[in-house]
Coordinates of C-alpha atoms and ligand atoms in Angstrom, one line a residue:
X21 CA 11.2 4.7 14.4
X22 CA 13.9 3.3 12.1
X23 CA 13.5 3.2 8.4
X24 CA 12.7 -0.2 6.7
X25 CA 13.2 -1.2 3.1
X26 CA 11.2 -3.7 1.2
X27 CA 11.6 -4.3 -2.5
X28 CA 11.8 -7.2 -4.9
X29 CA 11.7 -8.6 -8.4
X30 CA 9.8 -11.2 -10.3
X31 CA 11.8 -14.3 -11.1
X32 CA 11.0 -14.6 -14.8
X33 CA 14.6 -14.3 -16.0
X34 CA 18.0 -13.2 -15.0
X35 CA 18.4 -9.6 -13.9
X36 CA 19.7 -7.1 -16.5
X37 CA 21.2 -3.6 -16.5
X38 CA 17.8 -2.0 -16.3
X39 CA 17.1 -3.8 -13.0
X40 CA 20.6 -2.8 -11.8
X41 CA 20.4 1.0 -12.4
X42 CA 16.7 1.1 -11.7
X43 CA 16.9 -0.4 -8.2
X44 CA 19.5 -3.0 -7.4
X45 CA 22.5 -0.7 -7.3
X46 CA 20.6 1.6 -5.0
X47 CA 19.6 -1.2 -2.7
X48 CA 23.2 -2.2 -2.2
X49 CA 24.3 1.4 -1.5
X50 CA 21.5 1.8 1.0
X51 CA 22.4 -1.5 2.6
X52 CA 26.0 -0.4 3.0
X53 CA 25.0 3.0 4.2
X54 CA 23.8 1.5 7.5
X55 CA 21.0 4.0 7.6
X56 CA 18.2 1.4 7.6
X57 CA 17.0 -0.6 10.5
X58 CA 16.0 -3.6 8.3
X59 CA 16.1 -4.4 4.7
X60 CA 13.9 -7.0 3.0
X61 CA 14.5 -8.1 -0.6
X62 CA 11.9 -10.4 -2.0
X63 CA 11.9 -12.8 -4.9
X64 CA 8.3 -12.3 -6.1
X65 CA 7.5 -15.7 -7.3
X66 CA 3.8 -15.6 -6.4
X67 CA 3.5 -12.4 -8.4
X68 CA 5.4 -13.9 -11.3
X69 CA 2.8 -16.7 -11.3
X70 CA -0.1 -14.3 -11.8
X71 CA 0.7 -14.2 -15.5
X72 CA 2.7 -17.4 -15.8
X73 CA 0.2 -19.8 -14.4
X74 CA 1.0 -22.2 -17.2
X75 CA 4.7 -22.0 -16.8
X76 CA 5.6 -22.7 -13.2
X77 CA 8.9 -24.3 -14.2
X78 CA 10.2 -21.0 -15.6
X79 CA 9.5 -19.3 -12.2
X80 CA 11.0 -22.2 -10.3
X81 CA 14.2 -22.2 -12.4
X82 CA 14.7 -18.5 -12.1
X83 CA 14.6 -18.3 -8.3
X84 CA 18.2 -19.2 -8.1
X85 CA 19.2 -16.9 -11.0
X86 CA 17.7 -13.9 -9.2
X87 CA 19.2 -15.0 -5.9
X88 CA 22.6 -15.3 -7.6
X89 CA 22.2 -11.8 -9.2
X90 CA 21.3 -10.3 -5.8
X91 CA 24.3 -11.8 -4.1
X92 CA 26.6 -11.0 -7.0
X93 CA 25.5 -7.4 -7.0
X94 CA 26.5 -7.1 -3.4
X95 CA 23.4 -7.8 -1.3
X96 CA 24.7 -9.3 1.9
X97 CA 22.5 -11.8 3.8
X98 CA 24.1 -10.6 7.0
X99 CA 22.6 -7.2 6.4
X100 CA 19.6 -7.8 4.2
X101 CA 16.9 -10.5 4.5
X102 CA 16.6 -12.2 1.1
X103 CA 13.4 -14.3 0.9
X104 CA 10.9 -16.0 -1.4
X105 CA 7.4 -14.5 -1.5
X106 CA 5.4 -17.7 -1.7
X107 CA 7.2 -19.0 1.5
X108 CA 5.5 -16.3 3.5
X109 CA 1.8 -17.3 3.4
X110 CA 0.8 -14.5 5.8
X111 CA 1.1 -12.2 2.7
X112 CA -1.9 -14.0 1.1
X113 CA -4.0 -13.5 4.1
X114 CA -3.2 -9.8 4.3
X115 CA -4.1 -9.4 0.6
X116 CA -7.4 -11.1 1.1
X117 CA -8.4 -8.5 3.7
X118 CA -7.0 -5.6 1.7
X119 CA -9.2 -6.7 -1.3
X120 CA -12.2 -5.3 0.6
X121 CA -10.6 -1.9 0.6
X122 CA -10.1 -1.5 -3.1
X123 CA -12.6 -1.2 -5.9
X124 CA -12.5 -2.9 -9.3
X125 CA -12.7 0.5 -10.8
X126 CA -9.7 1.7 -9.0
X127 CA -7.6 -1.3 -10.1
X128 CA -8.8 -0.7 -13.7
X129 CA -7.3 2.8 -13.5
X130 CA -3.9 1.6 -12.3
X131 CA -1.7 2.7 -15.2
X132 CA 0.9 -0.1 -14.9
X133 CA -1.8 -2.8 -14.7
X134 CA -3.5 -1.2 -17.7
X135 CA -0.3 -1.2 -19.8
X136 CA 0.5 -4.7 -18.8
X137 CA -2.9 -6.0 -19.7
X138 CA -2.4 -4.5 -23.2
X139 CA 1.1 -5.8 -23.5
X140 CA 0.1 -9.3 -22.6
X141 CA -2.9 -9.2 -24.9
X142 CA -5.3 -10.2 -22.1
X143 CA -8.1 -7.8 -23.0
X144 CA -9.4 -6.2 -26.2
X145 CA -7.3 -3.2 -27.1
X146 CA -9.1 -1.6 -30.0
X147 CA -12.7 -1.0 -30.9
X148 CA -12.3 -1.5 -34.6
X149 CA -10.8 -5.0 -34.2
X150 CA -12.7 -8.0 -35.5
X151 CA -15.1 -9.3 -32.8
X152 CA -13.8 -12.9 -33.1
X153 CA -10.2 -11.7 -32.4
X154 CA -11.4 -9.9 -29.3
X155 CA -13.3 -13.1 -28.2
X156 CA -10.2 -15.2 -28.7
X157 CA -8.2 -13.2 -26.2
X158 CA -7.6 -15.2 -23.0
X159 CA -9.0 -12.5 -20.6
X160 CA -7.2 -11.1 -17.6
X161 CA -6.5 -13.5 -14.8
X162 CA -8.1 -12.2 -11.5
X163 CA -4.8 -12.8 -9.7
X164 CA -3.0 -10.7 -12.2
X165 CA -5.6 -8.0 -12.1
X166 CA -5.3 -7.8 -8.3
X167 CA -1.5 -8.0 -8.0
X168 CA -1.2 -4.4 -6.8
X169 CA -3.2 -5.5 -3.7
X170 CA -0.8 -8.3 -3.1
X171 CA 2.0 -5.9 -3.5
X172 CA 0.5 -3.7 -0.8
X173 CA 0.7 -6.8 1.4
X174 CA 4.3 -7.3 0.6
X175 CA 5.2 -3.8 1.5
X176 CA 3.0 -3.3 4.6
X177 CA 3.7 -6.8 6.1
X178 CA 7.3 -5.6 6.8
X179 CA 6.2 -2.1 7.8
X180 CA 8.4 -0.7 5.0
X181 CA 8.9 3.0 5.0
X182 CA 10.9 3.0 1.8
X183 CA 10.6 1.1 -1.5
X184 CA 13.6 1.5 -3.9
X185 CA 12.1 0.7 -7.3
X186 CA 11.7 1.8 -10.9
X187 CA 9.2 4.3 -12.3
X188 CA 6.8 1.5 -13.3
X189 CA 6.3 0.7 -9.6
X190 CA 5.0 4.2 -8.8
X191 CA 1.3 3.3 -9.3
X192 CA 1.8 0.3 -7.0
X193 CA 3.2 2.4 -4.2
X194 CA 0.4 4.9 -4.7
X195 CA -2.2 2.1 -4.5
X196 CA -0.5 0.8 -1.3
X197 CA -0.6 4.2 0.3
X198 CA -4.3 4.4 -0.4
X199 CA -4.9 1.0 1.1
X200 CA -2.9 1.9 4.2
X201 CA -4.8 5.2 4.5
X202 CA -8.1 3.4 4.2
X203 CA -7.2 0.6 6.6
X204 CA -6.0 3.0 9.2
X205 CA -9.0 5.2 9.0
X206 CA -11.4 2.3 9.2
X207 CA -9.7 0.1 11.7
X208 CA -7.4 2.5 13.6
X209 CA -3.7 3.3 13.1
X210 CA -2.1 0.0 12.3
X211 CA -0.1 0.1 9.0
X212 CA 2.8 2.2 7.8
X213 CA 2.6 4.4 4.7
X214 CA 5.5 3.7 2.4
X215 CA 7.4 6.0 0.0
X216 CA 9.0 5.0 -3.3
X217 CA 12.6 5.8 -3.8
X218 CA 13.2 6.4 -7.5
X219 CA 16.6 6.6 -9.2
X220 CA 17.8 10.2 -9.3
X221 CA 18.9 10.3 -12.9
X222 CA 16.6 10.1 -15.9
X223 CA 18.8 7.5 -17.7
X224 CA 18.4 5.2 -14.7
X225 CA 14.7 5.8 -14.4
X226 CA 14.1 4.0 -17.6
X227 CA 17.2 2.4 -19.2
X228 CA 16.4 1.7 -22.9
X229 CA 17.1 -1.6 -24.5
X230 CA 20.2 -2.0 -26.7
X231 CA 17.9 -1.4 -29.7
X232 CA 16.9 2.0 -28.4
X233 CA 13.4 0.7 -27.5
X234 CA 11.8 2.2 -24.4
X235 CA 12.7 -0.6 -22.0
X236 CA 15.0 -3.5 -21.6
X237 CA 12.8 -6.6 -21.9
X238 CA 13.6 -10.2 -22.2
X239 CA 11.0 -10.8 -24.9
X240 CA 12.5 -8.0 -27.1
X241 CA 15.9 -9.6 -26.9
X242 CA 17.5 -6.1 -26.1
X243 CA 19.0 -6.8 -22.7
X244 CA 22.5 -6.8 -21.3
X245 CA 22.4 -9.2 -18.3
X246 CA 24.4 -8.8 -15.1
X247 CA 25.7 -12.3 -15.8
X248 CA 26.8 -11.6 -19.4
X249 CA 30.5 -12.2 -20.1
X250 CA 32.9 -9.4 -21.2
X251 CA 32.7 -10.7 -24.7
X252 CA 28.8 -10.7 -24.8
X253 CA 28.8 -7.1 -23.5
X254 CA 31.2 -6.1 -26.2
X255 CA 29.1 -7.7 -28.9
X256 CA 25.9 -6.2 -27.6
X257 CA 27.3 -2.7 -27.3
X258 CA 28.8 -2.9 -30.8
X259 CA 25.4 -3.5 -32.3
X260 CA 23.8 -0.8 -30.1
X261 CA 21.4 1.8 -31.5
X262 CA 22.9 5.3 -31.8
X263 CA 21.9 8.3 -33.9
X264 CA 20.7 6.9 -37.3
X265 CA 21.6 10.2 -39.0
X266 CA 25.2 10.1 -37.8
X267 CA 26.5 8.4 -40.9
X268 CA 30.1 9.6 -41.3
X269 CA 32.5 10.5 -38.5
X270 CA 32.5 14.2 -39.6
X271 CA 28.7 14.5 -39.3
X272 CA 27.3 16.2 -36.2
X273 CA 25.5 13.7 -34.0
X274 CA 22.6 13.6 -31.6
X275 CA 23.1 12.6 -28.0
X276 CA 19.4 12.7 -27.0
X277 CA 17.8 9.3 -27.7
X278 CA 21.2 7.9 -28.5
X279 CA 21.4 4.7 -26.5
X280 CA 25.1 4.7 -26.1
X281 CA 25.0 8.1 -24.4
X282 CA 22.0 7.2 -22.3
X283 CA 24.1 4.2 -21.0
X284 CA 27.0 6.5 -20.3
X285 CA 24.7 8.8 -18.4
X286 CA 23.7 5.8 -16.2
X287 CA 27.1 4.2 -15.8
X288 CA 30.1 6.5 -16.4
X289 CA 31.9 8.2 -13.6
X290 CA 34.5 11.0 -13.7
X291 CA 37.3 8.6 -12.9
X292 CA 36.5 6.5 -16.0
X293 CA 37.8 9.3 -18.3
X294 CA 41.5 9.5 -17.3
X295 CA 41.5 5.7 -17.2
X296 CA 39.8 4.8 -20.6
X297 CA 39.4 8.0 -22.6
X298 CA 42.1 10.5 -21.4
X299 CA 41.4 12.9 -24.3
X300 CA 38.2 14.0 -22.6
X301 CA 37.8 15.4 -19.1
X302 CA 34.1 14.6 -18.7
X303 CA 31.0 13.2 -20.3
X304 CA 29.9 16.7 -21.1
X305 CA 33.1 17.2 -23.2
X306 CA 32.5 13.9 -25.0
X307 CA 28.9 14.8 -25.8
X308 CA 30.0 18.3 -27.0
X309 CA 32.5 16.7 -29.5
X310 CA 29.9 14.2 -30.7
X311 CA 27.4 17.0 -31.3
X312 CA 29.9 19.1 -33.2
X313 CA 30.9 16.1 -35.4
X314 CA 34.2 14.4 -35.8
X315 CA 33.7 11.8 -33.2
X316 CA 32.9 8.3 -34.4
X317 CA 30.4 5.9 -32.8
X318 CA 33.0 3.1 -32.4
X319 CA 35.2 5.2 -30.1
X320 CA 32.3 6.0 -27.8
X321 CA 31.2 2.4 -27.9
X322 CA 34.6 1.2 -26.9
X323 CA 34.6 3.5 -24.0
X324 CA 31.1 2.3 -22.9
X325 CA 32.4 -1.3 -23.2
X326 CA 35.2 -0.5 -20.8
X327 CA 32.9 1.3 -18.4
X328 CA 30.4 -1.6 -18.4
X329 CA 32.9 -4.3 -18.0
X330 CA 34.6 -2.5 -15.1
X331 CA 31.2 -2.3 -13.4
X332 CA 30.3 -5.9 -14.1
X333 CA 33.6 -7.6 -13.4
X334 CA 33.3 -7.7 -9.6
X335 CA 29.7 -8.8 -10.0
X336 CA 30.8 -11.6 -12.3
X337 CA 33.5 -12.6 -9.9
X338 CA 31.1 -12.9 -7.0
X339 CA 28.7 -14.8 -9.3
X340 CA 31.4 -17.4 -10.1
X341 CA 31.9 -17.8 -6.4
X342 CA 28.2 -18.3 -5.5
X343 CA 27.5 -20.5 -8.6
X344 CA 29.8 -23.1 -6.9
X345 CA 27.8 -22.8 -3.7
X346 CA 24.1 -23.3 -4.8
X347 CA 23.2 -25.2 -1.6
X348 CA 24.4 -22.2 0.4
X349 CA 22.3 -19.9 -1.8
X350 CA 19.2 -21.9 -1.0
X351 CA 20.1 -21.9 2.7
X352 CA 20.2 -18.1 2.6
X353 CA 16.8 -18.0 1.0
X354 CA 15.4 -20.5 3.5
X355 CA 16.7 -18.6 6.6
X356 CA 15.6 -15.3 5.1
X357 CA 12.1 -16.7 4.4
X358 CA 11.8 -17.9 8.0
X359 CA 12.8 -14.5 9.3
X360 CA 10.4 -12.8 6.9
X361 CA 7.6 -15.0 8.0
X362 CA 8.1 -14.0 11.6
X363 CA 8.0 -10.4 10.7
X364 CA 4.9 -10.7 8.6
X365 CA 3.1 -12.8 11.2
X366 CA 3.5 -9.9 13.7
X367 CA 1.9 -7.5 11.3
X368 CA -0.9 -10.0 10.5
X369 CA -1.6 -10.2 14.3
X370 CA -1.9 -6.4 14.5
X371 CA -4.2 -6.5 11.4
X372 CA -6.4 -9.2 12.8
X373 CA -6.7 -7.4 16.1
X374 CA -7.5 -4.1 14.4
X375 CA -10.2 -5.8 12.2
X376 CA -11.6 -7.5 15.3
X377 CA -11.2 -11.0 14.0
X378 CA -8.9 -12.0 16.9
X379 CA -11.8 -13.9 18.7
X380 CA -9.7 -16.4 20.6
X381 CA -7.3 -13.7 21.8
X382 CA -10.1 -11.5 23.1
X383 CA -11.0 -12.7 26.6
X384 CA -13.2 -9.6 26.9
X385 CA -15.4 -10.7 24.0
X386 CA -16.0 -14.2 25.4
X387 CA -16.5 -13.1 29.0
X388 CA -19.0 -10.3 28.1
X389 CA -21.1 -12.6 25.8
X390 CA -21.1 -15.3 28.4
X391 CA -22.2 -12.9 31.0
X392 CA -25.0 -11.5 28.8
X393 CA -26.4 -15.0 28.2
X394 CA -26.2 -16.0 31.8
X395 CA -28.1 -12.9 32.8
X396 CA -30.8 -13.7 30.3
X397 CA -31.2 -17.3 31.6
Ligands
LIG23 N1 6.3 -5.6 -9.1 C1 7.7 -5.8 -8.9 C2 8.3 -6.1 -10.3 O1 7.6 -6.4 -11.2 C3 8.0 -6.9 -8.0 C4 7.4 -6.7 -6.6 C5 6.5 -7.5 -6.0 C6 7.7 -5.6 -5.7 N2 6.2 -7.0 -4.8 C7 6.9 -5.8 -4.6 C8 8.5 -4.5 -5.8 C9 7.0 -4.9 -3.5 C10 8.6 -3.6 -4.7 C11 7.8 -3.8 -3.6 O2 9.5 -6.1 -10.4

């Protein structure tokens, strides 16, 4: 059987470099490798609404932004099905049935959900806290709490074997595998167990924000967006966090935890050196000089700016093209959503049959019950 990809993003903002190295770049490579039978890339608007119930307009406006980012990054609607989650209602029905296979306790142990509940301030996070403060917290929306189950529907509906995603999605894939396992053992072999495909380099696994904080996040204002201009990229890199103890050029510097070097780990390629920094043959040489001392931050930053802008320029160029064709972008999403719906409907049929809720399809059921009652009469 051929390999199938499903992955996606929440439309809560434009996509940034963390999205790019964490998953998007890989998807484009996999798409172009021709090794996959089908590729589905989903704009997860229904999932975005699980913690944005009061802000539907944000989600609505960001659909096109994410679609533009996808197309600009090189996803090709001829080879990948781009679709909107909410336009495939079959996914909700699957989730409703999967809910019976997962316990509240298991969801409570999901590390990503746990961290997100804290981050969003839904639940109490410390025992010493004033009781009134704890009471004032909004509580965790049920839809949000159960989104890992909805994500299992997203993945299994398309019989995905492979989910290219960031590290934070690992618990979701694990949970999906458990649901698949449980479903198949209760109702018979029906669903496909997926695998996560993580970035192969540590810098890409979790790209820090420009401020050196653990993760790029819109609310922290530490993102470089795929749609940023060359000038914005330059400004952001120039203010980037480096080694706070590297005060003078002569001082030895630290490369670990130095955001500029982490970004170089994620983005630089050997051919960038002869082009933009011919005094060094490789990133290892550059790092060695920085460690010894005598290499200033600005020189390294200028190199990073060149590398990032070389990477982003073709993406910007495609964006400019698609920005002038918004109707076409929506047409791509509509066609993709229709196609996704047909795929999901097939899986849903299999699920209904396996769960024995396919009453009207089952002539045997009707005939045997009719027969039994006739014999009784
Ligand atoms: N949880 C993902 C995110 O926050 C989005 C998503 C929804 C997803 N369903 C998915 C990712 C299925 C991979 C597979 O970005």
